[in-house]
CSV table of C-alpha atoms in Angstrom, one decimal:
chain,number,residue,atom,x,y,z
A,1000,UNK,CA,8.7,3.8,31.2
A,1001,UNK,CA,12.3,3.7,31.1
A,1002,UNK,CA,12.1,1.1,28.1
A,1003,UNK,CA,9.5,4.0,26.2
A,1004,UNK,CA,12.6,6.4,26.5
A,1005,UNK,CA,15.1,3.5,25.2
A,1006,UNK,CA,13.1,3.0,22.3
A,1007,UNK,CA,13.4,6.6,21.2
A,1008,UNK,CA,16.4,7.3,21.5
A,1009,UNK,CA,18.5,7.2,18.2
A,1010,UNK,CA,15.2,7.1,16.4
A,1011,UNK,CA,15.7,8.6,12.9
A,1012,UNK,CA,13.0,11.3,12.6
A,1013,UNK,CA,12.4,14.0,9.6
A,1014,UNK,CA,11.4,16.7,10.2
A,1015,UNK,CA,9.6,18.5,6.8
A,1016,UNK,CA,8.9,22.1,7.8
A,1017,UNK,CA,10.3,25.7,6.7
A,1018,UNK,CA,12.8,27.0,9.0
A,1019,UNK,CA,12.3,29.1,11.3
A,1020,UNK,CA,11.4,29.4,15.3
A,1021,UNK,CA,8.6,26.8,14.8
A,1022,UNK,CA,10.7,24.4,13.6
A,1023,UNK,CA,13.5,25.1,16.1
A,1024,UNK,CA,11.3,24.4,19.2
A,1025,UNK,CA,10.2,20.9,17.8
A,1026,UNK,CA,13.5,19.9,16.8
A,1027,UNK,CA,15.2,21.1,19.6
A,1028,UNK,CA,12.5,18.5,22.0
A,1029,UNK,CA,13.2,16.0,19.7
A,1030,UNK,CA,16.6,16.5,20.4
A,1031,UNK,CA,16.5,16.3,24.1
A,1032,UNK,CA,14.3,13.1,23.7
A,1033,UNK,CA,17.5,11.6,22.2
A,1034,UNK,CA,15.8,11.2,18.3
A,1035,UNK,CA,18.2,11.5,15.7
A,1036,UNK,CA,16.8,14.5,13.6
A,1037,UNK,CA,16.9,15.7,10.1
A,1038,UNK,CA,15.0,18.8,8.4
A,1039,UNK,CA,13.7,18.8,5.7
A,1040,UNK,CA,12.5,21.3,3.4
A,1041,UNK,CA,11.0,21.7,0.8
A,1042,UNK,CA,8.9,18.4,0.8
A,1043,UNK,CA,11.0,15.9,-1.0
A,1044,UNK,CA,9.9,13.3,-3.3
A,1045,UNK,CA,10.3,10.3,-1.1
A,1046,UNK,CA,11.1,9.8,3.1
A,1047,UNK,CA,15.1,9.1,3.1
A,1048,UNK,CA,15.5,5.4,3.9
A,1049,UNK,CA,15.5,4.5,7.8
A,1050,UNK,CA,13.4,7.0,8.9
A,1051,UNK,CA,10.7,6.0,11.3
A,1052,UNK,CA,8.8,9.0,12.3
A,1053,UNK,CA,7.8,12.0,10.0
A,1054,UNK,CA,6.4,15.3,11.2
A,1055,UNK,CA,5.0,16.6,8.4
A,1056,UNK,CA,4.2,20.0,7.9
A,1057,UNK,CA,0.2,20.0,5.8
A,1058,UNK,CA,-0.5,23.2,4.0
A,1059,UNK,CA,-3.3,25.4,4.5
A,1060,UNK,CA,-3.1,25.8,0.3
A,1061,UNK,CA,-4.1,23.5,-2.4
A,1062,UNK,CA,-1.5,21.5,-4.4
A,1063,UNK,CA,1.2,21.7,-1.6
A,1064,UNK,CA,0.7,18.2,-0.2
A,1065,UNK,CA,3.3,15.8,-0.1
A,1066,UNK,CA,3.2,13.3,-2.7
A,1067,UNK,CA,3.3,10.1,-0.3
A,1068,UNK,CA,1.2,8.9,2.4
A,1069,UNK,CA,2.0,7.5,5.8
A,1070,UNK,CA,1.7,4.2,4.7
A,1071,UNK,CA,4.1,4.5,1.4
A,1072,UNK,CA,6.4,5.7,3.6
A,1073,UNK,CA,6.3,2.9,5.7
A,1074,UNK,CA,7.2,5.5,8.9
A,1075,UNK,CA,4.8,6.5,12.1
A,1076,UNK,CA,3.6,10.4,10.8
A,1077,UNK,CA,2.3,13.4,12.6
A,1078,UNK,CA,0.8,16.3,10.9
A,1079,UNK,CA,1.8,19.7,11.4
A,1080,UNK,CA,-0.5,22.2,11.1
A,1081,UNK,CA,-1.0,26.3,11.1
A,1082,UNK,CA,-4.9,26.0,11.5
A,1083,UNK,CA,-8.0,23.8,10.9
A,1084,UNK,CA,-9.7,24.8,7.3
A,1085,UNK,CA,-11.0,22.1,5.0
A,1086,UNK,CA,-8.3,21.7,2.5
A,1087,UNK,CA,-5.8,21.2,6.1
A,1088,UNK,CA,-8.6,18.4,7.1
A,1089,UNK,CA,-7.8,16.7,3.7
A,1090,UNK,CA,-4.4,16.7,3.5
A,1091,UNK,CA,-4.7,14.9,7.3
A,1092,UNK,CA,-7.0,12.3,6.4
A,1093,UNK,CA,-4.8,12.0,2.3
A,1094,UNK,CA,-1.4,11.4,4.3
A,1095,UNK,CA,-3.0,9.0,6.4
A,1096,UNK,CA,-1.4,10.9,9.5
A,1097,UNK,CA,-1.3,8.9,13.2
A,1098,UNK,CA,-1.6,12.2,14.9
A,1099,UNK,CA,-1.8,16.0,15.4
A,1100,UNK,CA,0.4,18.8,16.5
A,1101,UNK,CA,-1.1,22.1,15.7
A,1102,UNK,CA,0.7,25.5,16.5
A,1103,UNK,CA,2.2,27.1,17.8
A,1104,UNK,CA,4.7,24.3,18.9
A,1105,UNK,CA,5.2,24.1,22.7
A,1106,UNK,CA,8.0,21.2,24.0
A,1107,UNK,CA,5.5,20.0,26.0
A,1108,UNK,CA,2.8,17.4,24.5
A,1109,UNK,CA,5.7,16.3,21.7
A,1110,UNK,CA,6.7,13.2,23.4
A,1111,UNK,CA,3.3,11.8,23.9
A,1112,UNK,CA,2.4,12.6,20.7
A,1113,UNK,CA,5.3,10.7,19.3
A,1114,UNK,CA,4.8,7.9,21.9
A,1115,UNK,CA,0.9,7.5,20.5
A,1116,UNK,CA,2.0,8.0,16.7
A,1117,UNK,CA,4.4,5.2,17.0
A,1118,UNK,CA,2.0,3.1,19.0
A,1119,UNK,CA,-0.8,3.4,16.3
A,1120,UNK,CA,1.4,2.8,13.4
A,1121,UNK,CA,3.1,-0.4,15.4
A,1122,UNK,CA,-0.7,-1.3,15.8
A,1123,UNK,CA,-1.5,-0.8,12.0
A,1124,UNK,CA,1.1,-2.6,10.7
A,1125,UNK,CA,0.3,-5.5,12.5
A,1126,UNK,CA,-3.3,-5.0,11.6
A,1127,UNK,CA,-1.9,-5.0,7.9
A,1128,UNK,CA,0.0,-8.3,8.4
A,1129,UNK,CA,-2.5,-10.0,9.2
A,1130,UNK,CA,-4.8,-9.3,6.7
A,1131,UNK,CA,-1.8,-10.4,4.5
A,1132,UNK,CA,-1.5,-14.0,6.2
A,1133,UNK,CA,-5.3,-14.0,5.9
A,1134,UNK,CA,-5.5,-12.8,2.2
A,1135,UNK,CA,-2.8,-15.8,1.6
A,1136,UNK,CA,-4.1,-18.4,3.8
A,1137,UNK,CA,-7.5,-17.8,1.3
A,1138,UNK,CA,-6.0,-18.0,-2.2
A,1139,UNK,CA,-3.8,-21.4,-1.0
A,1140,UNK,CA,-7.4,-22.7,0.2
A,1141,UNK,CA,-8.6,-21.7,-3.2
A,1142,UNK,CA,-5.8,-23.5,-4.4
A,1143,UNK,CA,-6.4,-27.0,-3.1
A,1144,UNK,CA,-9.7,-26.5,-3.9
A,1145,UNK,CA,-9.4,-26.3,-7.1
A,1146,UNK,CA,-6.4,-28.8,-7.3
A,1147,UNK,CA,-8.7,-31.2,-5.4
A,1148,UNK,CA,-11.3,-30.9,-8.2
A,1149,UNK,CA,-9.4,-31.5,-10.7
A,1150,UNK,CA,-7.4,-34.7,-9.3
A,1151,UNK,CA,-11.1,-36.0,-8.4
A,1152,UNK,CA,-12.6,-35.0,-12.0
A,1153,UNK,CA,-9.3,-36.5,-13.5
A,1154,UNK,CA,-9.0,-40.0,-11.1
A,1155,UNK,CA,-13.0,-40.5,-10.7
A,1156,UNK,CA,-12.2,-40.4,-6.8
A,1157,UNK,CA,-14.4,-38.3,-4.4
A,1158,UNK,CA,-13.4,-35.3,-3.6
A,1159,UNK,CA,-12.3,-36.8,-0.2
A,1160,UNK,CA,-10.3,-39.2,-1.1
A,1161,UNK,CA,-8.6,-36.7,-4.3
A,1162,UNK,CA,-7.5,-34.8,-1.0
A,1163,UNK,CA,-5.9,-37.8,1.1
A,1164,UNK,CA,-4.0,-38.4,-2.5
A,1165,UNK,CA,-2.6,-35.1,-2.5
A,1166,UNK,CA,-1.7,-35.0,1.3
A,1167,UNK,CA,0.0,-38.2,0.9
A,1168,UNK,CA,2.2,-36.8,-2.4
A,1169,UNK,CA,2.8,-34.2,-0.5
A,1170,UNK,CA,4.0,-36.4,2.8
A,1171,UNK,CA,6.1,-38.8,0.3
A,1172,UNK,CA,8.1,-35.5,-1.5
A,1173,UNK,CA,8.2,-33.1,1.4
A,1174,UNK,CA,6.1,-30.5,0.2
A,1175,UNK,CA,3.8,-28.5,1.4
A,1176,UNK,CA,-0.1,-29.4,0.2
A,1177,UNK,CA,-0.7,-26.3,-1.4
A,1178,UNK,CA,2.5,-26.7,-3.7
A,1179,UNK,CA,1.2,-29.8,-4.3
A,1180,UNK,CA,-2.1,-28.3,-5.4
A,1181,UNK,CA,0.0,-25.9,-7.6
A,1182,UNK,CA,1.5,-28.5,-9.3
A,1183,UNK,CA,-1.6,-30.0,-10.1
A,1184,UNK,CA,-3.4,-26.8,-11.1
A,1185,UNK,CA,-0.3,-25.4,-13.2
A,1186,UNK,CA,-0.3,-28.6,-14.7
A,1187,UNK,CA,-3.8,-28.8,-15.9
A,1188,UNK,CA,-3.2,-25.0,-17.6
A,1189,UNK,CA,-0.5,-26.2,-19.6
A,1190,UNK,CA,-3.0,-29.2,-20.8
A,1191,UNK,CA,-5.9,-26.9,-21.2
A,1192,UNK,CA,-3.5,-24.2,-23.2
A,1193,UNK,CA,-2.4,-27.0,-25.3
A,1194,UNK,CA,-5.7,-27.7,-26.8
A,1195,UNK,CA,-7.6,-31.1,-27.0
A,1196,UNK,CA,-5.5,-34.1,-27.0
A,1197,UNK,CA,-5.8,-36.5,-30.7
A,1198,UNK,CA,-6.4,-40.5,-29.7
């Protein structure tokens, strides 16, 4: 628990709400967690740099929503709202919020709700790298795929044995196989761009 606390303190948190005694009682809990806090309002254009929770206020109106999500901002969010109508349910599910805090804003129920936002978010961007390693891992497959073809096509080897070549290259330059296979591939466009070769 004690390591929960540490890991709040000196947080940087923006606050993007009108002034007044709603905003005062959030801040001034944010405060006593230890959070570093700046307000904010009206919305602005982008989240300053460092910040890594937003409370942001959502609208009841059309056309008042901010014009970045949760994950532009790259920053845990939790949406503040007046009431529950279904332009408010929008703007939650378009800013990609992490969680809830409706009104009127008691100190109590602000820290879990910051502990859970961040926890999501640290779980989401996980989540998002590694789809990223994934997404990678299949285009260098592709790759060597295709750079295997080729080398096979090109050497009249199997398809086998066009990938023991490559792996040895590879071994002998210390490379990795699939910049081996770029090689290959980048290689063959420049041939295929430069049109059929006169004997």
């Amino acid at each position: 628990m004690k390591k929960l606390f540490d890991e709040l303190r000196g947080i940087e948190v923006a606050v993007i709400h009108p002034a007044g005694s709603d905003c005062n009682v959030l801040v001034d809990q944010l405060k006593r967690i230890g959070c570093r806090v700046k307000v904010l309002w009206p919305c602005p254009a982008t989240v300053p740099p460092g910040t890594a929770v937003v409370f942001l206020y959502i609208p009841g109106q059309q056309g008042e929503s901010a014009p970045w999500t949760a994950t532009d901002c790259g920053a845990a969010m939790i949406a503040l709202v007046d009431y529950e109508n279904p332009t408010v349910l929008k703007g939650l599910l378009e800013a990609n919020a992490h969680a809830v805090i409706s009104k009127p804003f008691r100190p109590t129920g602000v820290l879990s709700t910051l502990v859970l936002a961040r926890s999501v978010h640290g779980y989401e961007q996980r989540l998002l790298n590694k789809v990223s390693k994934l997404e990678e891992t299949l285009r260098s497959r592709r790759m060597i795929e295709r750079a295997v073809k080729l080398l096979a096509e090109l050497r009249s080897v199997s398809d086998v044995e066009a990938y023991d070549q490559m792996r040895r290259q590879a071994t002998n330059k210390r490379l990795s196989i699939v910049e081996v296979a770029s090689m290959i591939v980048n290689a063959s466009d420049v041939l295929d761009g430069m049109g059929p070769i006169n004997r």
